[in-house]
Coordinates of C-alpha atoms in Angstrom, one line a residue:
X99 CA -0.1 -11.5 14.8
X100 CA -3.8 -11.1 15.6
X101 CA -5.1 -7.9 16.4
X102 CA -6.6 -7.8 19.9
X103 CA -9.9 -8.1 20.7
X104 CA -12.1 -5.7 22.8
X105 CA -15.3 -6.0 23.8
X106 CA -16.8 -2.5 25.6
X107 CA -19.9 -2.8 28.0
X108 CA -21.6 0.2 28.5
X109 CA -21.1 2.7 26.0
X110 CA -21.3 6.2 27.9
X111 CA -19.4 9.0 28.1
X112 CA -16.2 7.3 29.1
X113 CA -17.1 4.6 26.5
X114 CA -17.4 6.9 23.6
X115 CA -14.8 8.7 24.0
X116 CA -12.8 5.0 24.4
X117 CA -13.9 4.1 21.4
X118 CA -13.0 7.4 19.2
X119 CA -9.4 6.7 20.7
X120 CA -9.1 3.1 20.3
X121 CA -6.6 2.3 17.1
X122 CA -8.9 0.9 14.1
X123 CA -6.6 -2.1 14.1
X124 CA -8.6 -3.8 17.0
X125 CA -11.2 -5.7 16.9
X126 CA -13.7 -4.0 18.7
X127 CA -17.4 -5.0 20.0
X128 CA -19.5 -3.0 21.7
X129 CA -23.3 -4.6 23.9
X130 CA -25.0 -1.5 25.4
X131 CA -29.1 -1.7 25.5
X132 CA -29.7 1.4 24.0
X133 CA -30.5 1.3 20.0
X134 CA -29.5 5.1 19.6
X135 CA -26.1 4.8 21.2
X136 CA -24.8 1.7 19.4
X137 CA -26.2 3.6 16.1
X138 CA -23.8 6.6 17.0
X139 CA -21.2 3.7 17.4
X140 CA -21.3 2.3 13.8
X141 CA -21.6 6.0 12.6
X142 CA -17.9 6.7 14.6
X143 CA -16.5 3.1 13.5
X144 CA -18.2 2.2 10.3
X145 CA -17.8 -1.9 9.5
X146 CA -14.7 -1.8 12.3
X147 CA -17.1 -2.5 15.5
X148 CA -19.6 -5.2 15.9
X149 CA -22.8 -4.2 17.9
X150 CA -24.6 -6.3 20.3
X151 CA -27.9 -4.7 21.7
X152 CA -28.6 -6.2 25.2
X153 CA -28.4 -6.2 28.3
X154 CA -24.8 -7.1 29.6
X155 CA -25.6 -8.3 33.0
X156 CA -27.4 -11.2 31.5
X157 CA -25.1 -14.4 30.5
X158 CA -27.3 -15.4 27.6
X159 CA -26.4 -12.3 26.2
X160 CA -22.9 -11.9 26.9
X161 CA -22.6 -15.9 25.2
X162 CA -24.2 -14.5 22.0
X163 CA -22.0 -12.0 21.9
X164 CA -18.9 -14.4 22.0
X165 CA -17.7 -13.2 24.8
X166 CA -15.1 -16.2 25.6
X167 CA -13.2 -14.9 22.2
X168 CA -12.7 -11.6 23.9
X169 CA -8.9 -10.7 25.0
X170 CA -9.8 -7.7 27.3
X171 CA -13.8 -6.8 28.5
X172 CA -14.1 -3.4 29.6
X173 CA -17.0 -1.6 31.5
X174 CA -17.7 1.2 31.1
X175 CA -21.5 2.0 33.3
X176 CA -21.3 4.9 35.5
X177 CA -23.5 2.3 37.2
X178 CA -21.2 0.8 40.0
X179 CA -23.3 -2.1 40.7
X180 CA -24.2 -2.4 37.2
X181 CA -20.7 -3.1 36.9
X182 CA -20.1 -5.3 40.0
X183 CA -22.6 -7.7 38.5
X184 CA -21.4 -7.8 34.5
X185 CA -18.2 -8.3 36.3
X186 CA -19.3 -11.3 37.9
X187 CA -20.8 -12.9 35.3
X188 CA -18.4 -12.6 32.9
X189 CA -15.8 -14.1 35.6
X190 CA -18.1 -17.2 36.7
X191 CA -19.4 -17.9 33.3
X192 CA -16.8 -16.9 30.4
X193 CA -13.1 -17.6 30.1
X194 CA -11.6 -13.6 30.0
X195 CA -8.2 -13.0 30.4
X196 CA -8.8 -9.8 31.7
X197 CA -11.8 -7.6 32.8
X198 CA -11.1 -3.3 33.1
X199 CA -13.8 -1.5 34.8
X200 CA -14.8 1.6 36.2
X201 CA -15.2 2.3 40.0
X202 CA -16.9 4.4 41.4
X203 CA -16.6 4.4 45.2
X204 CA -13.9 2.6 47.8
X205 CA -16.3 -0.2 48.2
X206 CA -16.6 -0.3 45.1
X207 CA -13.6 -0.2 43.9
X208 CA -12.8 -2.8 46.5
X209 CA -15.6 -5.7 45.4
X210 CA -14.1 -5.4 41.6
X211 CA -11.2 -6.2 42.7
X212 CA -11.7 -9.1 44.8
X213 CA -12.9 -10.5 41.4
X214 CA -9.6 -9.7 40.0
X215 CA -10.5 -6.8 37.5
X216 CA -8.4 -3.7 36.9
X217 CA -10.0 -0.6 38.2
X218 CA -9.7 3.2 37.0
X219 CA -11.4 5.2 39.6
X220 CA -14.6 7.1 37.6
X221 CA -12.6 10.5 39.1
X222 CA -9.2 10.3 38.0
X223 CA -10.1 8.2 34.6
X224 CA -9.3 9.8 31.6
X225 CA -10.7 8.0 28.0
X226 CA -6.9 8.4 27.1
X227 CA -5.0 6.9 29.9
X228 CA -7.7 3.5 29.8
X229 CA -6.7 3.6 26.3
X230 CA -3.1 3.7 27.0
X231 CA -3.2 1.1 29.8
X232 CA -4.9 -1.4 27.2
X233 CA -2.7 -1.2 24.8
X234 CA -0.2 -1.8 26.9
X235 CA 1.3 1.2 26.4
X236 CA 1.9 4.0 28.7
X237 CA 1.0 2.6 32.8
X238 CA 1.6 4.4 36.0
X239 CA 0.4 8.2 35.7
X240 CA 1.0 10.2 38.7
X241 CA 0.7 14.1 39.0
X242 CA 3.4 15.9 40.7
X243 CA 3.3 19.4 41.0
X244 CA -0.3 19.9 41.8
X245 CA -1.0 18.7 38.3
X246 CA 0.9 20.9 36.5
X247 CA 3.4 18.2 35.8
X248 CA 2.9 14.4 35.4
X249 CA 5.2 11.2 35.1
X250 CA 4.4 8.5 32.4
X251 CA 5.9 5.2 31.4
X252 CA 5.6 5.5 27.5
X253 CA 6.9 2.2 25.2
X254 CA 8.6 3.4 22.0
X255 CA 6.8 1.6 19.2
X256 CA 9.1 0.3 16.5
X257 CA 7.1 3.1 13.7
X258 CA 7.2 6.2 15.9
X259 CA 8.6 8.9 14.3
X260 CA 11.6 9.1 16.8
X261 CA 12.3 5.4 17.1
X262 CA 15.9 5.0 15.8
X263 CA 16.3 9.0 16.4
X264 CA 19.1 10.9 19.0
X265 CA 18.3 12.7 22.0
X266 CA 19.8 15.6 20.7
X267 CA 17.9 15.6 17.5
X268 CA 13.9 15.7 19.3
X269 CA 15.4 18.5 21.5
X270 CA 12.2 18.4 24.0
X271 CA 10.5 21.4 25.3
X272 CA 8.1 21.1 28.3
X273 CA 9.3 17.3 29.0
X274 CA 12.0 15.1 29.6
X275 CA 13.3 12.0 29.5
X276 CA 13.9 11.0 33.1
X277 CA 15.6 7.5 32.5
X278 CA 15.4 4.7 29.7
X279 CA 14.8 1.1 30.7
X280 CA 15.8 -1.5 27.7
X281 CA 16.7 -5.4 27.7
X282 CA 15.8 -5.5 31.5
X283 CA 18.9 -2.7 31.6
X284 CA 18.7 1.2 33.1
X285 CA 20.1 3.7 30.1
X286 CA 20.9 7.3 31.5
X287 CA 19.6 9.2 28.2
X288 CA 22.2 11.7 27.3
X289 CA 22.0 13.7 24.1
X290 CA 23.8 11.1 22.0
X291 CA 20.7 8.0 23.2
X292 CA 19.3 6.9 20.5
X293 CA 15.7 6.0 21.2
X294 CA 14.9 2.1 19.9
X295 CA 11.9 0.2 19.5
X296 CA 10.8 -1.2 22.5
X297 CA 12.4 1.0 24.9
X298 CA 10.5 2.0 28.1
X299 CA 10.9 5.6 28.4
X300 CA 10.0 7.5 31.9
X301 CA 8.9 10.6 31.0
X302 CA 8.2 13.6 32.9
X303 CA 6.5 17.2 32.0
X304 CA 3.5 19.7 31.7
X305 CA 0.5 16.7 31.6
X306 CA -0.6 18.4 27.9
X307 CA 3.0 17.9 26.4
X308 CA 2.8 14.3 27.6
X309 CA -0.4 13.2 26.2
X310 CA 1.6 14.7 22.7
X311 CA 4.8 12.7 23.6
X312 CA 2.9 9.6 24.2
X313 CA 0.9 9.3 20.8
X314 CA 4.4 10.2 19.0
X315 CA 6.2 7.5 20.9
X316 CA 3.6 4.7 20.8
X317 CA 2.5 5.9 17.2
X318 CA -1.0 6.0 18.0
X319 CA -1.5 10.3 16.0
X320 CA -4.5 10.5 14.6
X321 CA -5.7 14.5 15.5
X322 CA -3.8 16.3 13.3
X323 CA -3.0 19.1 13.7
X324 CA -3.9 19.1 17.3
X325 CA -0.7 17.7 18.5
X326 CA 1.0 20.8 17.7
X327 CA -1.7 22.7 19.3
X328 CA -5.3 24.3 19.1
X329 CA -4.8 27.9 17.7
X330 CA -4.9 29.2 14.3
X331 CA -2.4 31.7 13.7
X332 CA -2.8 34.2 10.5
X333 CA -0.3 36.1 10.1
X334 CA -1.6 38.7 7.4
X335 CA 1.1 41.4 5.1
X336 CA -1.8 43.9 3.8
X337 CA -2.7 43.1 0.5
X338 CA -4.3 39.6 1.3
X339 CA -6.8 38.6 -1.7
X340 CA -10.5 37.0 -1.6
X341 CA -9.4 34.0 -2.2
X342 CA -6.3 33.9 0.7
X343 CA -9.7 34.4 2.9
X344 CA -11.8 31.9 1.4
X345 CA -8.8 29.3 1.6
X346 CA -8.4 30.3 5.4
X347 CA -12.2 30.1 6.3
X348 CA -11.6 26.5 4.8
X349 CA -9.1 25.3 6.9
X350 CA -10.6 26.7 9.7
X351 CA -13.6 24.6 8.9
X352 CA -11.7 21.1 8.3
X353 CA -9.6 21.3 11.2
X354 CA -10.8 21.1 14.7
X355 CA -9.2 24.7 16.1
X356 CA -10.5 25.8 18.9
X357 CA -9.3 29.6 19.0
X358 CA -7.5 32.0 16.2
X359 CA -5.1 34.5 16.0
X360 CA -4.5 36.8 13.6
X361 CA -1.5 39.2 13.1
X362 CA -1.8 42.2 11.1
X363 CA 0.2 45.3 9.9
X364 CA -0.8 48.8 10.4
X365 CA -2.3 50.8 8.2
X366 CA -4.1 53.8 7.4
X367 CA -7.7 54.4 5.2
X368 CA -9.8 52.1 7.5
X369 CA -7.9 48.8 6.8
X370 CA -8.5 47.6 10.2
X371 CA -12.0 47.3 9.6
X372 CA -11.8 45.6 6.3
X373 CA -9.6 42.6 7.6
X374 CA -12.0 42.0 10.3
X375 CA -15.0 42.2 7.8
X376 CA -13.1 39.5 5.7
X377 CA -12.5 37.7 8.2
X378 CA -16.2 37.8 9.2
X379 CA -17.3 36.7 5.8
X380 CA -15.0 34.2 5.8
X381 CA -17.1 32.8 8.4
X382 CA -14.2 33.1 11.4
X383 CA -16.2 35.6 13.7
X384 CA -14.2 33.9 17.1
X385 CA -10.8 35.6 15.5
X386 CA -8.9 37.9 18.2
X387 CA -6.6 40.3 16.4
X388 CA -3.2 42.2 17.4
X389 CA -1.8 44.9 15.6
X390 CA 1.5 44.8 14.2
X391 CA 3.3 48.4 14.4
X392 CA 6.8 49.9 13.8
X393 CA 8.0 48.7 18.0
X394 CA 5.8 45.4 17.3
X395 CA 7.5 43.2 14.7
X396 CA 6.3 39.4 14.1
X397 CA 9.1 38.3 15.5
X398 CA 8.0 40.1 19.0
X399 CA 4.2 39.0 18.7
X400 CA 5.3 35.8 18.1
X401 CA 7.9 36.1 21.5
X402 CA 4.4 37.1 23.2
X403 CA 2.1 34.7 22.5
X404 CA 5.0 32.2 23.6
X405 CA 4.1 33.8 27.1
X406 CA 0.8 33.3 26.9
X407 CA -0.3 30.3 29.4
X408 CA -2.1 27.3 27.4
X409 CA -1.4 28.8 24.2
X410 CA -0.1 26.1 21.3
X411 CA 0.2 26.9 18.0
X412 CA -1.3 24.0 15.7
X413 CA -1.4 25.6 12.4
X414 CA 0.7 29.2 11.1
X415 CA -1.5 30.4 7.8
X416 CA -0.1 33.3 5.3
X417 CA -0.4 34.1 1.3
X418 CA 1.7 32.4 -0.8
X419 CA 2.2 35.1 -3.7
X420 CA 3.7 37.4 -1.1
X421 CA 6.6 35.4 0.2
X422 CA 7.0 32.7 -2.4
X423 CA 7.2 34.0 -6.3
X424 CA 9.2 33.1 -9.2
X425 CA 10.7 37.2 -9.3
X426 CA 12.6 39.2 -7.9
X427 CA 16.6 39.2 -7.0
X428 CA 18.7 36.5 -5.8
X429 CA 18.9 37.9 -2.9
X430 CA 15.2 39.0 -2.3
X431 CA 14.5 35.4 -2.8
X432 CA 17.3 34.1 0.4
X433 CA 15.6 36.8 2.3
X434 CA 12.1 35.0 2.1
X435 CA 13.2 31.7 2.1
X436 CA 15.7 32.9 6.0
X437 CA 12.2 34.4 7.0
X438 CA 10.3 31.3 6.4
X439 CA 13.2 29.3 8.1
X440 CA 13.3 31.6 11.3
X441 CA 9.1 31.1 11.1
X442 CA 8.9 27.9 10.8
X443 CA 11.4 27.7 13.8
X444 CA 9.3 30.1 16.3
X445 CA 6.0 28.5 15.9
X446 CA 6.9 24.8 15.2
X447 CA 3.9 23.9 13.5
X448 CA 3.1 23.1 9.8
X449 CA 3.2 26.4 7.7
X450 CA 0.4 26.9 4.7
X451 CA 1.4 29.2 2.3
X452 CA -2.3 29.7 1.1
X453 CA -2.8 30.2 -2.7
X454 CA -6.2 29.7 -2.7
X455 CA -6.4 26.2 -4.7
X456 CA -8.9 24.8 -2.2
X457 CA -10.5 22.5 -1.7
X458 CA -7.6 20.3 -1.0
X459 CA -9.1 16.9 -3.1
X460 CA -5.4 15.7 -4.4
X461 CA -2.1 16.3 -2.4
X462 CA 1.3 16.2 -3.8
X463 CA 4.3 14.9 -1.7
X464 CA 7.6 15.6 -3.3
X465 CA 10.1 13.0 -1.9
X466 CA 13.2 14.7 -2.4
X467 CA 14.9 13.1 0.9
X468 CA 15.1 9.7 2.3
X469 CA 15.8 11.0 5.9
X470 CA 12.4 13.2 6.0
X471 CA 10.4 11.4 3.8
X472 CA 8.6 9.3 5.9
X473 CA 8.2 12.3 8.4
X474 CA 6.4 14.3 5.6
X475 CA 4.1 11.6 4.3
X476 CA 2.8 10.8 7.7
X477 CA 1.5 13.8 8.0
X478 CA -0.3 13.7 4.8
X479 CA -1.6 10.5 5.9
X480 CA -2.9 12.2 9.3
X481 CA -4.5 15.1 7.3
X482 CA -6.5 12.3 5.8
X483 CA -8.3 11.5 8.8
X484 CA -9.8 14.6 8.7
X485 CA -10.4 15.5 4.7
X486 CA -11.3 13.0 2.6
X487 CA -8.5 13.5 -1.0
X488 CA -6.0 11.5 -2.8
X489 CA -2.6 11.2 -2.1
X490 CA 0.6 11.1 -4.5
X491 CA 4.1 10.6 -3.9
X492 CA 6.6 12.2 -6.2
X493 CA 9.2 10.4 -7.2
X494 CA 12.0 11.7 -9.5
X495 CA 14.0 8.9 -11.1
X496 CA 17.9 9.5 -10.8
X497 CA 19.3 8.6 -14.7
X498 CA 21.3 5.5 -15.0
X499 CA 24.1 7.5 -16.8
X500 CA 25.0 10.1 -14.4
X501 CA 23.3 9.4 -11.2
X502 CA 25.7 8.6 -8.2
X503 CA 25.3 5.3 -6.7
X504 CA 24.0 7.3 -3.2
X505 CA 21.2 9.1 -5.5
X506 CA 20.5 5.3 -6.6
X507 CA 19.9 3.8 -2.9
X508 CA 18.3 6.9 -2.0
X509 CA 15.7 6.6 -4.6
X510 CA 15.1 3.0 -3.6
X511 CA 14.5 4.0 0.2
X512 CA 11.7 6.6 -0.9
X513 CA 10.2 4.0 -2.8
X514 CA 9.9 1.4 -0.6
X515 CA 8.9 3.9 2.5
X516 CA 5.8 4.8 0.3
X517 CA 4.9 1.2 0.2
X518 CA 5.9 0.4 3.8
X519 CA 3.6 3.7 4.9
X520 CA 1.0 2.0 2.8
X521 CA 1.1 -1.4 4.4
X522 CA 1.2 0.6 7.6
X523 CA -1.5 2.9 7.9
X524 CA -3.5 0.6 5.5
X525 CA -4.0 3.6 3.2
X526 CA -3.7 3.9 -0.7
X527 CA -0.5 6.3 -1.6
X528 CA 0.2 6.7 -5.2
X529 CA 3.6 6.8 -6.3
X530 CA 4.7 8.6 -9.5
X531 CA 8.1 8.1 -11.1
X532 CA 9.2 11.5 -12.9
X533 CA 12.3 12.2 -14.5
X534 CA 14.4 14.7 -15.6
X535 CA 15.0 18.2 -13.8
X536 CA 13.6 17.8 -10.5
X537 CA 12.5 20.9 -10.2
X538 CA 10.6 21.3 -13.5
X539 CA 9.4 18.1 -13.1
X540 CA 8.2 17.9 -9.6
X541 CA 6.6 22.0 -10.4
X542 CA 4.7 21.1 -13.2
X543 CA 3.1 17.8 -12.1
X544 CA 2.1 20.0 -9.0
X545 CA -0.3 21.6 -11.2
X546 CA -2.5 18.6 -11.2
X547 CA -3.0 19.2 -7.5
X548 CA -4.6 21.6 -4.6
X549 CA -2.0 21.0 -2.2
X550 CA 1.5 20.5 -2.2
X551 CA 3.1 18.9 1.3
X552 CA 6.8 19.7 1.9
X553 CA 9.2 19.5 4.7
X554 CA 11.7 22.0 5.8
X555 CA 14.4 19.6 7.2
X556 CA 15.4 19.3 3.5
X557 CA 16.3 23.0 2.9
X558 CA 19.8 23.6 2.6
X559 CA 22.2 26.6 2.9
X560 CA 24.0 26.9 0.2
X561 CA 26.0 30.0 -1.2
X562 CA 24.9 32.4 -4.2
X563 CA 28.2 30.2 -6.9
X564 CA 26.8 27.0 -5.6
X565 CA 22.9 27.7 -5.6
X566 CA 23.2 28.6 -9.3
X567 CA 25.0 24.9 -10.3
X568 CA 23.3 22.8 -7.6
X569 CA 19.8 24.7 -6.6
X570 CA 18.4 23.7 -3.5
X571 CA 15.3 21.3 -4.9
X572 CA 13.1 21.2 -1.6
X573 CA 13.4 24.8 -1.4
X574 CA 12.6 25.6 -5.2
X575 CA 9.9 23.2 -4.9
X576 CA 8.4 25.3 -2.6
X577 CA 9.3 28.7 -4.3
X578 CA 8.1 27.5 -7.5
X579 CA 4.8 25.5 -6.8
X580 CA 1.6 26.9 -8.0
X581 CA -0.3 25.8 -5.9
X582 CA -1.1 25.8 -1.7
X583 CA 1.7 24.2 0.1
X584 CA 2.4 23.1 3.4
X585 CA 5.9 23.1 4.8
X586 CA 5.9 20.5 7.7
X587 CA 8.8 20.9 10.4
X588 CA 11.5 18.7 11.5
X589 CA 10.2 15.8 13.9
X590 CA 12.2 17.1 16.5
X591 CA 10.2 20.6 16.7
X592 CA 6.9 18.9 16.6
X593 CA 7.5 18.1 21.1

């Protein structure tokens, strides 16, 4: 199947911010008379976009441009009869199956479409929704609830994370699914639906939640880790080292938060001001701090930044030596692995247990379990888009003497997801096949690496007789890594 192809008039604002949005799988041109703009075009799309400088209201240019071989023109002026007049052209001259514009005013709006072009008014158009519409995706936004909630019609694309996935199983927060249309047929979701490729969901919730739910459903997530949320949260025990500080003023730097929290204990002998001047010379001087005391336990700051209006979570950040280690007791070591559980669960976002291995140029991802694997490499893959590294699946090779046939198929899913992920996001993914122990095996390949991505779906909850014949690999991984890791939560907490 050919991929579409887009040709943008006009790149300003709206345009721009079109084009950061647009999925790299189109094939995109873009005629704007400005040199500079079309410059900051190829520096956001590299070899992806073609670039016509001219001006669009002019046929010879729009013919050199090939317009006729365009699938959808879109204009994108703030000039209303600048856009009237491309409009016409392209409709008297040129052979376009469809023409999206901007309008501007009623008469406006009006004239465009008496030449039979879709119109977003300049005042209600977001860069996402036109983006949405022309893939075909997501149609008829309306606010309800004097915008604090929206409606959308969202099209589950056959590689979203929850096609193929229960109800039950996402377990929404903020949204819902208001009914499912599928084979020209109305399914009432209950909790047993399971979502499939090509289903037409109607979605309703708070307008942020949606614009989530939509790029997970129509498997357009490229911001990671903005689709959990925009804060930083460091959650800090009291005997934090340089390099925890230097790893976190690293992250802070690669990802795109917009605010930061961090959580600290109490103490005496001025340690206060030292985590703040760490923090400072970290380079994170936007940080707003809340003290943990005796009355104020995580679990209760954590229940009050909940409250807090606007407030997502994107990222939770804490040292690795602290709460994972190879010592201690048995049951020191379930303690920290229930209060990494019960974590993970309040602030459903990816967890980095910093060990200062930064900066993160070669990532690990253990496949330990077919069910989450794909879940876990995705989001390695979305990192990606944002640091530049190297990325190797781990694969441990059951033995052909004692391995089940289950541990057999199960091994051959995880390898062909890898591939399949590969041919997908059209990203190189090295896969290693290891063998013996998994543990040992997947531990001291990890070595090689500055980051470690896990998932916490895998952990399992077995008793103190059974952990010490049949150990609980994902978890061990994790416990036993030497390196940073990140421990990724289920699908299902992500919305």
């Amino acid at each position: 199947m050919n991929p579409s192809r887009f040709f943008i008039i006009g790149v300003g604002n709206v345009g721009l911010q079109l084009i950061k949005m647009l999925s790299r799988a189109f094939t995109l041109t873009c005629i704007d008379n400005n040199a500079q703009t079309l410059e900051m075009v190829k520096s956001l799309r590299g070899d992806s976009v073609r670039v016509v400088e001219g001006d669009a209201t002019s046929r010879l240019v729009l013919e050199e441009a090939g317009i006729s071989d365009g699938d959808t023109v879109i204009i994108t002026t703030t000039s209303e009869r600048v856009n009237l007049e491309v409009a016409r052209v392209v409709r008297e001259h040129f052979t376009v199956a469809r023409i999206v514009s901007v309008g501007i005013t009623r008469k406006g709006i009006e004239a465009l479409e008496n030449l039979d072009v879709e119109v977003e008014g300049i005042f209600n158009l977001s860069a996402l929704g036109l983006r949405n519409r022309l893939e075909h995706k997501t149609k008829a936004v309306q606010g309800i609830g004097l915008g604090k909630n929206e409606i959308l019609e969202v099209e589950v694309h056959p590689n979203s994370r929850v096609a193929h996935k229960r109800l039950s199983s996402i377990n929404p927060h903020n949204w819902r699914v208001g009914i499912i249309y599928r084979d020209n047929n109305i399914v009432i979701p209950r909790g047993d639906t399971v979502l499939k490729p090509k289903d037409r969901l109607i979605i309703l919730g708070d307008p942020q939640v949606l614009q989530t739910v939509a790029e997970i459903l129509t498997f357009r997530f490229q911001h990671f880790p903005l689709e959990y949320g925009d804060t930083l949260l460091v959650l800090l025990e009291g005997d934090e080292t340089e390099d925890f500080f230097s790893e976190l003023g690293y992250i802070h730097s690669v990802f795109p938060f917009e605010r930061m929290r961090v959580l600290h204990p109490e103490k005496n002998n001025g340690y206060d001001e030292n985590v703040r001047r760490q923090i400072e010379e970290a380079g994170l001087r936007s940080a707003e701090f809340m003290t943990l005391t005796a009355k104020k336990s995580v679990a209760a700051a954590l229940d009050s930044l909940s409250q807090e209006p606007n407030l997502r979570i994107g990222m939770t950040v804490l040292s690795r030596p602290r709460l994972v280690d190879s010592l201690g007791s048995m049951f020191a070591r379930s303690q920290k692995k229930s209060y990494l559980q019960d974590l993970a669960h309040r602030v459903r976002c990816p967890l980095v247990l910093a060990g200062g291995s930064h900066p993160w140029e070669k990532v690990a991802v253990p496949c330990t379990d077919p069910e989450n694997v794909q879940h876990v490499l995705e989001t390695a893959l979305e990192m990606s888009s944002a640091i530049n590294y190297e990325i190797e699946a781990l694969l441990v090779k059951p033995s052909d003497y004692i391995a089940t046939d289950e541990e057999q198929d199960a091994f051959t899913v995880m390898k062909k997801t890898v591939s399949d992920l590969s041919y997908i996001y059209k990203a190189t993914i090295h896969a290693t096949e290891l063998s013996g122990n998994p543990i040992r095996s997947f531990c001291e390949r990890a070595r090689d690496y500055s980051l470690v991505v896990s998932d916490l779906t895998a952990w399992s909850d077995r008793g103190f007789i059974r952990s010490l014949f049949n150990p609980d690999v994902a978890w061990n991984i994790v416990r036993k890594t030497p390196v940073s890791v990140m421990i990724v939560p289920p699908p299902g907490e992500l919305i």
